[in-house]
Amino acid sequence: MSATSSSGEYLAAPVLPNVLPTPKERGKIMGFIHRHPTIVIGGTLVAIMVLIAVFAPLLWTKDPTALAPARRTREPSDLYWFGTDMLGRDVYSRVLYGARVSLLVGFSVATLAAIIGTTLGLIAGFTRSVDAIVMRVMDGLMSIPPILLAIALMALTRASVKNVIIAISIAEFPRVCRLVRGVVLSLREQPYVEAAIASGTKVPVIIWKHILPNTLAPLMVQATFICASAMITEATLSFIGAGTPPIIPSWGNIMAEGRALWQVKPYIVFFPAIFLSITVLAVNLLGDGLRDALDPRLAKRL
Amino acid sequence: MLSYVTRRIIATIPVVLIVAFFVFSLLYLAPGDPAAIIAGDQATPADVDRIRESLGLDRPFLVRFFDWLWRILQGDLGTSIFTNLPVSHMIQQRIEPTLSLMVLTLFLSLSCAIPMGVIAAWKHGTWVDRAVMMTAVFGFSTPVFVIGYLLAYFFALKLDWLPVQGFTSISHGLFPFLRNLILPAVALGLVYMALIARITRATMLDVLSQDYVRTAKAKGVGQRGILFLHALKNAAVPIVTIVGIGFAALIGGAVVTESVFAIPGLGRLTVDAILRRDYPVIQGVVLLFSCVYVLVNLGVDLLYTLFDPRIRY
Amino acid sequence: MDRRGFLRTAALGAVATAGGLATPNLARAADNKVLRFVPQANLANLDPIWTTQYVVRNGSLLIWDMLYGVNDKLEPQPQMVQSHDVSADYKTWTFTLRPGLKFHDGEPVRSKDVIASINRWMARDATMGLPIKRRLDALEAVDDATFRFRLNQPYPKMLFALGKSSTPCLFIMPERIASTDPFKQITEYVGSGPMRFNKNDWVPGSKAVFERFDGYVPRAEKANWLSGGKRMNFDRVEWHILPDSATASAALQNNEVDWVETPSPDLIPLLRKAAGVNVDIADPLGNIGSLRLNHLHPPFNDVRARRAVQMALSQEDYMRAVVGDDETLWKGVPGYFTPDTPLYTEVGGEPLKGKRDYEGAKKLLKEAGYNGEPIILLVATDVAITKAQGDVTADLLKRIGMNVQYTALDWGTVGQRRAKKEAPAAGGWNIFHTWHAGADCVNPAPYIALDAGGDTAWFGWPKSELVQAKIAEWYGAPDLAAEKKVIEELNKAAMEHVVYVPTGFFKGYQAWRKSVSGVVKAPFPLFWDVTKA
């Protein structure tokens, strides 16, 4: 942490003249770390989680769904690193495989919500006739609290990872849509865009050349935060019993199953909770860092 | 001013209508069949069909939507399929716990978050600032139910200071009321507190870097404290906005918190109703929550004019 | 409601409201006069004829009285009835009510109330009510206290039917309530039982409150399960609904509730250690877990495929998953009837005993023509017992080479989906899980799950003429020895046909504060004779 705090102080006092000349041998990488410690910490943690998820089968895990009722609720030991759950499944293996679901849901929702939100936001921003309708519908969707909306959507369909992703994306994308529309509306008034429109440049070209590049920074930041909140929402849905199918080891499911035993076997809930919190924390840090790096002005507003 | 208020209020009507339509069509499409649940384990398929008919679940979509809307306009939210009680009555019974939880959570989180944010801005760049920011990031990186179980484990089971579950009405005294509600409010409030502390810090820094404050500083006006008081007043608008937007998180969190602490509020009513496909109750509650959310944000909009006299519409 | 009745209700309401204002904290009434009970599930409605949920029956037992009540040997004993008279051919049954029976609204219980209640119940009770209805020439009031059945065929099991404790039970309601369509819910909860229901304090999903009915005159005998004198020592019985079993146990440890009906077996060691908590078996008759197969569609329309599952299924796995490591709580049952009851038999139970045969199962599946088609397994994930069974089944089917499609639903949706006779791929199903109370599996009369009448059978629609013939034979059996012989043959026939696969016999615990005494082991919570220090 000491590296972080020294860099933090360095960061925090930009108005001071830089009395300490940067040693020339300090590489670009170290510079980056010093300027954006949160990106580095968050990014590293996310990368580790991704590696864990991808290489789960190689990390001394067993079949995470194999039952063994005869050796249920074993405490953590050499044999079962994180213990076993109420059906005798190995919690360590389940938690490692669980990273796959959380990350998949987080990244997919972020991507899906960004794509849908951007598309609709662009359409709304450029087409006045559509704008009113789309934005009223977005207002309507946004006035249903996201978790409530996601629960209601999950009650509609069969539990599956795909449906969880769709439900959370629907709950999240209106915020992207509003953001993108806002950017479009403010950019449209810029002289160079007006000039482009007046000179008959086609709308797709304007979007490609002027709008998208300016949307990208806030969009990336927003997508990161959506990713974090989607992972929490997935866990919450599973916890309530309206999320990922229980046969799939996701962190939310492991916690939901373990909660009946939290007084006697707290480790069943504890390990997935730690992994989930660290991952969400990492993604949030990454988002904070990106925001600071990409758009200092936005950083202050959010 | 008055016409602005009227215009804002009228503008919320289509939003609420869209919500109503959305909520209704969602649950119309749901695959669960309340008739089969009601009929119970021993029922024959013929029994199930009869129950379905007697509930009017076999009528077409639009008929049911307009029928439903018309009755809502008359203040009738329908009757629960499971309890046979009016939905409005069930909601009424459960408003107090949820309202208490939200008010206490708001109070706790605001009274922690704003000082935290201000101090962080004041001590900008020091370890205090970073500690506050780290707490905030942790706050919204941990699921509400994990915090809830942790708190219950230590404060109720290990230390035996507070009850594990339940709700006591404030009419039975302030102390029993707080005893039951303090853990859920802290669990629920952490996310909210994190959100507000961050925005407070950010807007404070923003305001402090603005020209007029710098000018004031350069002129040597007043003490730092007074300066911060001014800045805080100017930061009020974004803070209030976040309080309004964050209200959605509060509602979502209440659903989970009420389950963890067995609080007989609207959140648990919602979860129970959804798992049981009690259509009228789900529709009533989601509509209510959404209306409250819309109203809160309407209130926030109107508050702007109070906080910031420069805003005129 | 007549005008006087309306005025009285209005006046009562006013008094109740005024009382409520004057003493806001009714719960503060002397602590030992209030019992705080955590029931097995939410009391979402209170019409015990309209729904068959056990929890509704249990609440109803406080509000409504029954003509007959079973004792701990499941024998019907007169409860509201003073005496009965039956003709030699078992066709005419005459009953006389005992004097002094009163409804909570002050009206006496009359024959017309009983007749209306019997009519509503007969329409909804498939195992015993409908058979009476089919035999019925007349059900008539002789006078205010006497009523008579005239049947066109003998029905020797009449008293069992009137006193049956399996749902729906015959509860006696006032005529105006009992004349409600049996397929619509009643809205008034007035009975003649020892407690009245406080509708104002009812918060479905959270709390239900019963208050002592002072006009109740208990029978002179000591209470024994649902028979004898139901003497209440509480002014108020509060049901606190706590769906999360961890929360319920914690509340009991913290003295926030007095009695938990179904604590999670895994938390029992903790409760045993807790000061001030007693733990004991809840119901000696226990429960029988069920793996229900769909007999209409491949592969399980072929008895060989059903036998494949049967020979590979390990009841130990199911029982450990359902109730945990406490081996006193469960045992394997190579049969369909409740262990430790007179008709229990293991004849024909060999396929469920001994080492489990995965290779044999694979071979049988092949013979049955199974070729990797998806098997739709419906799992109600919101109910611990069905969830645990479903998880074990998914694992089992994988082991015998079946392609499982684990379909996670809530209990309500399983209830809907299992009623579909369509092919599994077209919205139907292959397997679901449930369990049956041991009290309902003591003989074929309340045993809806063992019926193999094809289309009219319970979900899964097993069809076996041999099973049906044996059930009919049992109804005619003259004595216990004859009954036992028939039941052995029935058990064997049902095993061979694989009507369903029992996943084991298990008991549950109940737990209560040491300050409470008089808690009885039974298939339902019994509040009479319970006291609190």
mmCIF file of N, CA, C and O in Angstrom, chain B residues 31-33 36-43 47 50-51 54 81-85 90 93-94 149 156-157 160 162-165 172 260 262 264 268 272 275-277, chain C residues 24-25 28 42 44-45 50-52 181 183 185-187 202-206 241-244 247 250-251 254 256 410-413 415-416 418 434 448 458-459:
data_model
loop_
_atom_site.group_PDB
_atom_site.id
_atom_site.type_symbol
_atom_site.label_atom_id
_atom_site.label_comp_id
_atom_site.label_asym_id
_atom_site.label_seq_id
_atom_site.Cartn_x
_atom_site.Cartn_y
_atom_site.Cartn_z
ATOM 1 N N PRO B 31 -44.792 -17.787 -17.089
ATOM 2 C CA PRO B 31 -45.260 -19.150 -17.294
ATOM 3 C C PRO B 31 -45.921 -19.784 -16.071
ATOM 4 O O PRO B 31 -46.671 -20.719 -16.190
ATOM 5 N N GLY B 32 -45.637 -19.279 -14.903
ATOM 6 C CA GLY B 32 -46.188 -19.898 -13.703
ATOM 7 C C GLY B 32 -47.704 -19.816 -13.708
ATOM 8 O O GLY B 32 -48.279 -18.844 -14.145
ATOM 9 N N ASP B 33 -48.349 -20.834 -13.196
ATOM 10 C CA ASP B 33 -49.802 -20.847 -13.191
ATOM 11 C C ASP B 33 -50.309 -20.806 -11.751
ATOM 12 O O ASP B 33 -50.200 -21.786 -11.025
ATOM 13 N N ALA B 36 -52.673 -23.659 -10.459
ATOM 14 C CA ALA B 36 -52.126 -24.957 -10.054
ATOM 15 C C ALA B 36 -51.558 -24.889 -8.642
ATOM 16 O O ALA B 36 -51.660 -25.843 -7.880
ATOM 17 N N ILE B 37 -50.984 -23.751 -8.302
ATOM 18 C CA ILE B 37 -50.396 -23.605 -6.974
ATOM 19 C C ILE B 37 -51.507 -23.621 -5.929
ATOM 20 O O ILE B 37 -51.412 -24.279 -4.903
ATOM 21 N N ILE B 38 -52.557 -22.881 -6.232
ATOM 22 C CA ILE B 38 -53.668 -22.791 -5.291
ATOM 23 C C ILE B 38 -54.317 -24.155 -5.106
ATOM 24 O O ILE B 38 -54.673 -24.558 -4.001
ATOM 25 N N ALA B 39 -54.468 -24.868 -6.207
ATOM 26 C CA ALA B 39 -55.185 -26.136 -6.156
ATOM 27 C C ALA B 39 -54.474 -27.125 -5.233
ATOM 28 O O ALA B 39 -55.110 -27.977 -4.629
ATOM 29 N N GLY B 40 -53.157 -26.983 -5.138
ATOM 30 C CA GLY B 40 -52.422 -27.811 -4.193
ATOM 31 C C GLY B 40 -52.035 -29.160 -4.758
ATOM 32 O O GLY B 40 -52.307 -29.487 -5.917
ATOM 33 N N ASP B 41 -51.412 -29.938 -3.880
ATOM 34 C CA ASP B 41 -50.784 -31.188 -4.253
ATOM 35 C C ASP B 41 -51.744 -32.241 -4.775
ATOM 36 O O ASP B 41 -51.430 -33.006 -5.666
ATOM 37 N N GLN B 42 -52.898 -32.308 -4.163
ATOM 38 C CA GLN B 42 -53.780 -33.437 -4.435
ATOM 39 C C GLN B 42 -54.780 -33.126 -5.554
ATOM 40 O O GLN B 42 -55.651 -33.926 -5.836
ATOM 41 N N ALA B 43 -54.673 -31.941 -6.147
ATOM 42 C CA ALA B 43 -55.700 -31.518 -7.087
ATOM 43 C C ALA B 43 -55.607 -32.263 -8.409
ATOM 44 O O ALA B 43 -54.538 -32.643 -8.856
ATOM 45 N N ASP B 47 -59.733 -29.763 -11.484
ATOM 46 C CA ASP B 47 -59.813 -28.768 -10.402
ATOM 47 C C ASP B 47 -59.054 -27.513 -10.799
ATOM 48 O O ASP B 47 -59.530 -26.400 -10.619
ATOM 49 N N ARG B 50 -60.871 -25.360 -13.244
ATOM 50 C CA ARG B 50 -61.990 -24.639 -12.632
ATOM 51 C C ARG B 50 -61.501 -23.425 -11.868
ATOM 52 O O ARG B 50 -62.088 -22.347 -11.933
ATOM 53 N N ILE B 51 -60.402 -23.608 -11.141
ATOM 54 C CA ILE B 51 -59.874 -22.487 -10.359
ATOM 55 C C ILE B 51 -59.400 -21.381 -11.289
ATOM 56 O O ILE B 51 -59.686 -20.211 -11.078
ATOM 57 N N SER B 54 -62.314 -19.480 -12.420
ATOM 58 C CA SER B 54 -62.960 -18.661 -11.400
ATOM 59 C C SER B 54 -62.128 -17.427 -11.069
ATOM 60 O O SER B 54 -62.634 -16.438 -10.565
ATOM 61 N N ILE B 81 -54.387 -13.541 -5.021
ATOM 62 C CA ILE B 81 -54.874 -14.864 -5.366
ATOM 63 C C ILE B 81 -54.729 -15.826 -4.201
ATOM 64 O O ILE B 81 -55.511 -16.732 -4.024
ATOM 65 N N PHE B 82 -53.732 -15.574 -3.366
ATOM 66 C CA PHE B 82 -53.432 -16.554 -2.328
ATOM 67 C C PHE B 82 -54.110 -16.297 -1.009
ATOM 68 O O PHE B 82 -54.508 -17.204 -0.317
ATOM 69 N N THR B 83 -54.211 -15.016 -0.644
ATOM 70 C CA THR B 83 -54.763 -14.736 0.677
ATOM 71 C C THR B 83 -56.203 -14.289 0.570
ATOM 72 O O THR B 83 -56.900 -14.219 1.566
ATOM 73 N N ASN B 84 -56.632 -13.963 -0.653
ATOM 74 C CA ASN B 84 -57.978 -13.478 -0.838
ATOM 75 C C ASN B 84 -58.183 -12.129 -0.143
ATOM 76 O O ASN B 84 -59.316 -11.742 0.123
ATOM 77 N N LEU B 85 -57.089 -11.467 0.204
ATOM 78 C CA LEU B 85 -57.202 -10.143 0.823
ATOM 79 C C LEU B 85 -56.987 -9.096 -0.262
ATOM 80 O O LEU B 85 -56.274 -9.343 -1.225
ATOM 81 N N MET B 90 -52.990 -5.488 1.961
ATOM 82 C CA MET B 90 -51.708 -6.157 2.225
ATOM 83 C C MET B 90 -50.561 -5.154 2.179
ATOM 84 O O MET B 90 -49.623 -5.228 2.972
ATOM 85 N N GLN B 93 -50.565 -2.975 5.311
ATOM 86 C CA GLN B 93 -50.027 -3.670 6.475
ATOM 87 C C GLN B 93 -48.515 -3.634 6.509
ATOM 88 O O GLN B 93 -47.904 -3.757 7.562
ATOM 89 N N ARG B 94 -47.907 -3.543 5.321
ATOM 90 C CA ARG B 94 -46.461 -3.713 5.251
ATOM 91 C C ARG B 94 -45.707 -2.436 4.969
ATOM 92 O O ARG B 94 -44.494 -2.455 4.852
ATOM 93 N N TYR B 149 -25.650 -10.729 6.913
ATOM 94 C CA TYR B 149 -25.349 -11.927 7.691
ATOM 95 C C TYR B 149 -24.143 -11.718 8.600
ATOM 96 O O TYR B 149 -24.116 -12.200 9.726
ATOM 97 N N ALA B 156 -25.705 -10.058 16.820
ATOM 98 C CA ALA B 156 -26.871 -10.719 17.399
ATOM 99 C C ALA B 156 -26.492 -12.059 18.026
ATOM 100 O O ALA B 156 -26.856 -12.348 19.154
ATOM 101 N N LEU B 157 -25.720 -12.871 17.292
ATOM 102 C CA LEU B 157 -25.446 -14.204 17.817
ATOM 103 C C LEU B 157 -24.242 -14.253 18.740
ATOM 104 O O LEU B 157 -24.299 -14.807 19.822
ATOM 105 N N ASP B 160 -24.736 -11.004 21.217
ATOM 106 C CA ASP B 160 -26.066 -11.032 21.805
ATOM 107 C C ASP B 160 -26.547 -9.636 22.232
ATOM 108 O O ASP B 160 -27.187 -9.469 23.249
ATOM 109 N N LEU B 162 -28.218 -7.482 20.022
ATOM 110 C CA LEU B 162 -29.400 -7.060 19.259
ATOM 111 C C LEU B 162 -30.178 -8.281 18.779
ATOM 112 O O LEU B 162 -29.612 -9.368 18.689
ATOM 113 N N PRO B 163 -31.453 -8.117 18.495
ATOM 114 C CA PRO B 163 -32.237 -9.254 18.001
ATOM 115 C C PRO B 163 -31.792 -9.673 16.599
ATOM 116 O O PRO B 163 -31.246 -8.862 15.848
ATOM 117 N N VAL B 164 -32.007 -10.930 16.275
ATOM 118 C CA VAL B 164 -31.594 -11.478 14.987
ATOM 119 C C VAL B 164 -32.551 -11.054 13.880
ATOM 120 O O VAL B 164 -32.164 -10.886 12.736
ATOM 121 N N GLN B 165 -33.799 -10.919 14.238
ATOM 122 C CA GLN B 165 -34.809 -10.745 13.187
ATOM 123 C C GLN B 165 -35.987 -9.975 13.756
ATOM 124 O O GLN B 165 -36.059 -9.718 14.945
ATOM 125 N N HIS B 172 -44.513 0.967 19.918
ATOM 126 C CA HIS B 172 -44.141 0.226 21.123
ATOM 127 C C HIS B 172 -42.907 0.819 21.795
ATOM 128 O O HIS B 172 -42.285 0.187 22.628
ATOM 129 N N VAL B 260 -33.366 -11.203 4.759
ATOM 130 C CA VAL B 260 -32.330 -11.641 5.695
ATOM 131 C C VAL B 260 -32.791 -11.452 7.137
ATOM 132 O O VAL B 260 -32.623 -12.326 7.975
ATOM 133 N N ALA B 262 -35.929 -10.999 8.238
ATOM 134 C CA ALA B 262 -37.336 -11.344 8.452
ATOM 135 C C ALA B 262 -38.162 -10.130 8.866
ATOM 136 O O ALA B 262 -38.898 -10.159 9.845
ATOM 137 N N PRO B 264 -41.253 -7.832 8.136
ATOM 138 C CA PRO B 264 -42.494 -8.011 7.368
ATOM 139 C C PRO B 264 -42.836 -6.793 6.531
ATOM 140 O O PRO B 264 -43.851 -6.148 6.746
ATOM 141 N N ARG B 268 -40.248 -8.164 1.265
ATOM 142 C CA ARG B 268 -40.522 -9.592 1.407
ATOM 143 C C ARG B 268 -41.824 -9.967 0.735
ATOM 144 O O ARG B 268 -41.957 -11.040 0.172
ATOM 145 N N ASP B 272 -41.965 -12.985 -1.986
ATOM 146 C CA ASP B 272 -42.939 -14.060 -1.800
ATOM 147 C C ASP B 272 -43.910 -14.113 -2.978
ATOM 148 O O ASP B 272 -44.206 -15.174 -3.513
ATOM 149 N N LEU B 275 -42.260 -15.434 -6.234
ATOM 150 C CA LEU B 275 -42.024 -16.878 -6.219
ATOM 151 C C LEU B 275 -43.340 -17.640 -6.323
ATOM 152 O O LEU B 275 -43.386 -18.760 -6.814
ATOM 153 N N ARG B 276 -44.430 -17.033 -5.856
ATOM 154 C CA ARG B 276 -45.706 -17.722 -5.863
ATOM 155 C C ARG B 276 -46.580 -17.295 -7.031
ATOM 156 O O ARG B 276 -47.703 -17.756 -7.152
ATOM 157 N N ARG B 277 -46.091 -16.361 -7.846
ATOM 158 C CA ARG B 277 -46.849 -15.850 -8.990
ATOM 159 C C ARG B 277 -48.189 -15.277 -8.548
ATOM 160 O O ARG B 277 -49.213 -15.571 -9.136
ATOM 161 N N PRO C 24 -52.133 -0.401 22.974
ATOM 162 C CA PRO C 24 -51.530 -0.649 21.662
ATOM 163 C C PRO C 24 -50.743 -1.943 21.626
ATOM 164 O O PRO C 24 -50.636 -2.579 20.607
ATOM 165 N N ASN C 25 -50.214 -2.349 22.764
ATOM 166 C CA ASN C 25 -49.365 -3.527 22.720
ATOM 167 C C ASN C 25 -50.082 -4.748 23.263
ATOM 168 O O ASN C 25 -49.921 -5.133 24.406
ATOM 169 N N ARG C 28 -48.171 -7.566 24.826
ATOM 170 C CA ARG C 28 -47.667 -7.464 26.183
ATOM 171 C C ARG C 28 -48.527 -8.239 27.189
ATOM 172 O O ARG C 28 -48.182 -8.320 28.355
ATOM 173 N N ASN C 42 -45.521 -20.469 5.097
ATOM 174 C CA ASN C 42 -46.394 -19.315 5.187
ATOM 175 C C ASN C 42 -47.864 -19.735 5.168
ATOM 176 O O ASN C 42 -48.254 -20.626 4.427
ATOM 177 N N ALA C 44 -50.766 -18.663 3.744
ATOM 178 C CA ALA C 44 -51.138 -17.670 2.732
ATOM 179 C C ALA C 44 -52.639 -17.536 2.598
ATOM 180 O O ALA C 44 -53.148 -16.517 2.177
ATOM 181 N N ASN C 45 -53.363 -18.593 2.921
ATOM 182 C CA ASN C 45 -54.814 -18.469 2.924
ATOM 183 C C ASN C 45 -55.331 -19.414 3.976
ATOM 184 O O ASN C 45 -54.590 -20.175 4.576
ATOM 185 N N TRP C 50 -60.407 -25.660 0.175
ATOM 186 C CA TRP C 50 -60.010 -25.134 -1.124
ATOM 187 C C TRP C 50 -58.557 -25.479 -1.434
ATOM 188 O O TRP C 50 -58.166 -25.684 -2.569
ATOM 189 N N THR C 51 -57.701 -25.526 -0.406
ATOM 190 C CA THR C 51 -56.304 -25.877 -0.628
ATOM 191 C C THR C 51 -55.965 -27.084 0.234
ATOM 192 O O THR C 51 -56.609 -27.323 1.248
ATOM 193 N N THR C 52 -54.952 -27.847 -0.201
ATOM 194 C CA THR C 52 -54.599 -29.042 0.561
ATOM 195 C C THR C 52 -53.259 -28.891 1.268
ATOM 196 O O THR C 52 -52.706 -29.864 1.731
ATOM 197 N N ASP C 181 -68.976 -21.934 -2.946
ATOM 198 C CA ASP C 181 -68.507 -22.856 -3.988
ATOM 199 C C ASP C 181 -67.192 -23.500 -3.524
ATOM 200 O O ASP C 181 -66.262 -22.798 -3.119
ATOM 201 N N PHE C 183 -64.807 -24.454 -5.018
ATOM 202 C CA PHE C 183 -63.646 -24.032 -5.800
ATOM 203 C C PHE C 183 -63.346 -22.544 -5.617
ATOM 204 O O PHE C 183 -62.503 -21.985 -6.295
ATOM 205 N N GLN C 185 -62.542 -19.416 -2.624
ATOM 206 C CA GLN C 185 -62.086 -19.298 -1.232
ATOM 207 C C GLN C 185 -63.151 -18.709 -0.335
ATOM 208 O O GLN C 185 -63.850 -17.780 -0.725
ATOM 209 N N ILE C 186 -63.220 -19.194 0.886
ATOM 210 C CA ILE C 186 -64.079 -18.550 1.867
ATOM 211 C C ILE C 186 -63.390 -17.275 2.355
ATOM 212 O O ILE C 186 -62.166 -17.145 2.279
ATOM 213 N N THR C 187 -64.170 -16.337 2.838
ATOM 214 C CA THR C 187 -63.578 -15.066 3.265
ATOM 215 C C THR C 187 -63.818 -14.809 4.740
ATOM 216 O O THR C 187 -63.351 -13.829 5.288
ATOM 217 N N TRP C 202 -53.682 -10.321 10.989
ATOM 218 C CA TRP C 202 -53.107 -11.250 10.023
ATOM 219 C C TRP C 202 -52.298 -10.500 8.978
ATOM 220 O O TRP C 202 -52.839 -9.664 8.263
ATOM 221 N N VAL C 203 -50.999 -10.774 8.924
ATOM 222 C CA VAL C 203 -50.151 -10.225 7.866
ATOM 223 C C VAL C 203 -49.600 -11.419 7.092
ATOM 224 O O VAL C 203 -48.626 -12.031 7.517
ATOM 225 N N PRO C 204 -50.244 -11.799 5.993
ATOM 226 C CA PRO C 204 -49.787 -12.999 5.268
ATOM 227 C C PRO C 204 -48.311 -12.890 4.931
ATOM 228 O O PRO C 204 -47.850 -11.838 4.513
ATOM 229 N N GLY C 205 -47.587 -13.963 5.134
ATOM 230 C CA GLY C 205 -46.152 -13.939 4.872
ATOM 231 C C GLY C 205 -45.368 -13.512 6.092
ATOM 232 O O GLY C 205 -44.144 -13.532 6.083
ATOM 233 N N SER C 206 -46.059 -13.107 7.170
ATOM 234 C CA SER C 206 -45.323 -12.642 8.331
ATOM 235 C C SER C 206 -45.939 -13.118 9.637
ATOM 236 O O SER C 206 -45.246 -13.628 10.502
ATOM 237 N N ILE C 241 -44.048 -16.179 10.680
ATOM 238 C CA ILE C 241 -43.571 -16.852 9.471
ATOM 239 C C ILE C 241 -42.116 -16.461 9.219
ATOM 240 O O ILE C 241 -41.830 -15.303 8.945
ATOM 241 N N LEU C 242 -41.200 -17.422 9.336
ATOM 242 C CA LEU C 242 -39.786 -17.155 9.070
ATOM 243 C C LEU C 242 -39.290 -18.155 8.035
ATOM 244 O O LEU C 242 -38.876 -19.254 8.389
ATOM 245 N N PRO C 243 -39.349 -17.793 6.759
ATOM 246 C CA PRO C 243 -39.039 -18.766 5.713
ATOM 247 C C PRO C 243 -37.583 -19.217 5.713
ATOM 248 O O PRO C 243 -37.271 -20.294 5.239
ATOM 249 N N ASP C 244 -36.687 -18.393 6.259
ATOM 250 C CA ASP C 244 -35.280 -18.757 6.264
ATOM 251 C C ASP C 244 -34.992 -19.563 7.537
ATOM 252 O O ASP C 244 -35.100 -19.056 8.646
ATOM 253 N N THR C 247 -32.640 -18.142 10.131
ATOM 254 C CA THR C 247 -33.210 -17.052 10.924
ATOM 255 C C THR C 247 -34.127 -17.604 12.006
ATOM 256 O O THR C 247 -34.116 -17.139 13.146
ATOM 257 N N ALA C 250 -32.054 -19.037 14.835
ATOM 258 C CA ALA C 250 -31.428 -17.962 15.599
ATOM 259 C C ALA C 250 -32.450 -17.288 16.498
ATOM 260 O O ALA C 250 -32.162 -16.955 17.649
ATOM 261 N N ALA C 251 -33.663 -17.095 15.979
ATOM 262 C CA ALA C 251 -34.707 -16.450 16.774
ATOM 263 C C ALA C 251 -35.068 -17.306 17.985
ATOM 264 O O ALA C 251 -35.322 -16.793 19.073
ATOM 265 N N ASN C 254 -32.400 -16.954 20.584
ATOM 266 C CA ASN C 254 -32.450 -15.641 21.234
ATOM 267 C C ASN C 254 -33.753 -15.404 21.998
ATOM 268 O O ASN C 254 -34.022 -14.279 22.389
ATOM 269 N N GLU C 256 -36.709 -15.205 20.886
ATOM 270 C CA GLU C 256 -37.637 -14.319 20.190
ATOM 271 C C GLU C 256 -38.878 -15.079 19.770
ATOM 272 O O GLU C 256 -39.904 -14.493 19.446
ATOM 273 N N ASP C 410 -39.811 -22.881 -9.265
ATOM 274 C CA ASP C 410 -40.283 -22.812 -7.886
ATOM 275 C C ASP C 410 -41.421 -23.826 -7.732
ATOM 276 O O ASP C 410 -41.962 -24.340 -8.702
ATOM 277 N N TRP C 411 -41.744 -24.099 -6.485
ATOM 278 C CA TRP C 411 -42.698 -25.168 -6.180
ATOM 279 C C TRP C 411 -44.020 -24.939 -6.904
ATOM 280 O O TRP C 411 -44.657 -25.876 -7.399
ATOM 281 N N GLY C 412 -44.428 -23.679 -6.978
ATOM 282 C CA GLY C 412 -45.680 -23.371 -7.645
ATOM 283 C C GLY C 412 -45.658 -23.765 -9.112
ATOM 284 O O GLY C 412 -46.619 -24.344 -9.635
ATOM 285 N N THR C 413 -44.559 -23.463 -9.780
ATOM 286 C CA THR C 413 -44.466 -23.771 -11.196
ATOM 287 C C THR C 413 -44.353 -25.279 -11.424
ATOM 288 O O THR C 413 -44.888 -25.808 -12.399
ATOM 289 N N GLY C 415 -45.846 -27.360 -9.633
ATOM 290 C CA GLY C 415 -47.240 -27.765 -9.487
ATOM 291 C C GLY C 415 -48.004 -27.654 -10.800
ATOM 292 O O GLY C 415 -48.852 -28.487 -11.112
ATOM 293 N N GLN C 416 -47.676 -26.639 -11.574
ATOM 294 C CA GLN C 416 -48.365 -26.451 -12.836
ATOM 295 C C GLN C 416 -47.827 -27.390 -13.919
ATOM 296 O O GLN C 416 -48.578 -28.053 -14.619
ATOM 297 N N ARG C 418 -46.197 -30.204 -13.709
ATOM 298 C CA ARG C 418 -46.363 -31.643 -13.537
ATOM 299 C C ARG C 418 -47.745 -32.101 -13.979
ATOM 300 O O ARG C 418 -47.982 -33.292 -14.163
ATOM 301 N N THR C 434 -41.294 -35.079 -4.714
ATOM 302 C CA THR C 434 -42.101 -34.515 -3.654
ATOM 303 C C THR C 434 -41.920 -35.432 -2.448
ATOM 304 O O THR C 434 -41.018 -36.257 -2.426
ATOM 305 N N ILE C 448 -53.003 -41.156 -2.163
ATOM 306 C CA ILE C 448 -53.302 -40.762 -3.540
ATOM 307 C C ILE C 448 -52.142 -41.107 -4.478
ATOM 308 O O ILE C 448 -52.343 -41.405 -5.651
ATOM 309 N N TRP C 458 -52.676 -39.960 -9.870
ATOM 310 C CA TRP C 458 -51.961 -38.723 -9.560
ATOM 311 C C TRP C 458 -50.914 -38.491 -10.644
ATOM 312 O O TRP C 458 -50.631 -39.369 -11.449
ATOM 313 N N PHE C 459 -50.322 -37.274 -10.662
ATOM 314 C CA PHE C 459 -49.376 -36.894 -11.709
ATOM 315 C C PHE C 459 -48.343 -37.990 -11.954
ATOM 316 O O PHE C 459 -47.775 -38.543 -11.027
#
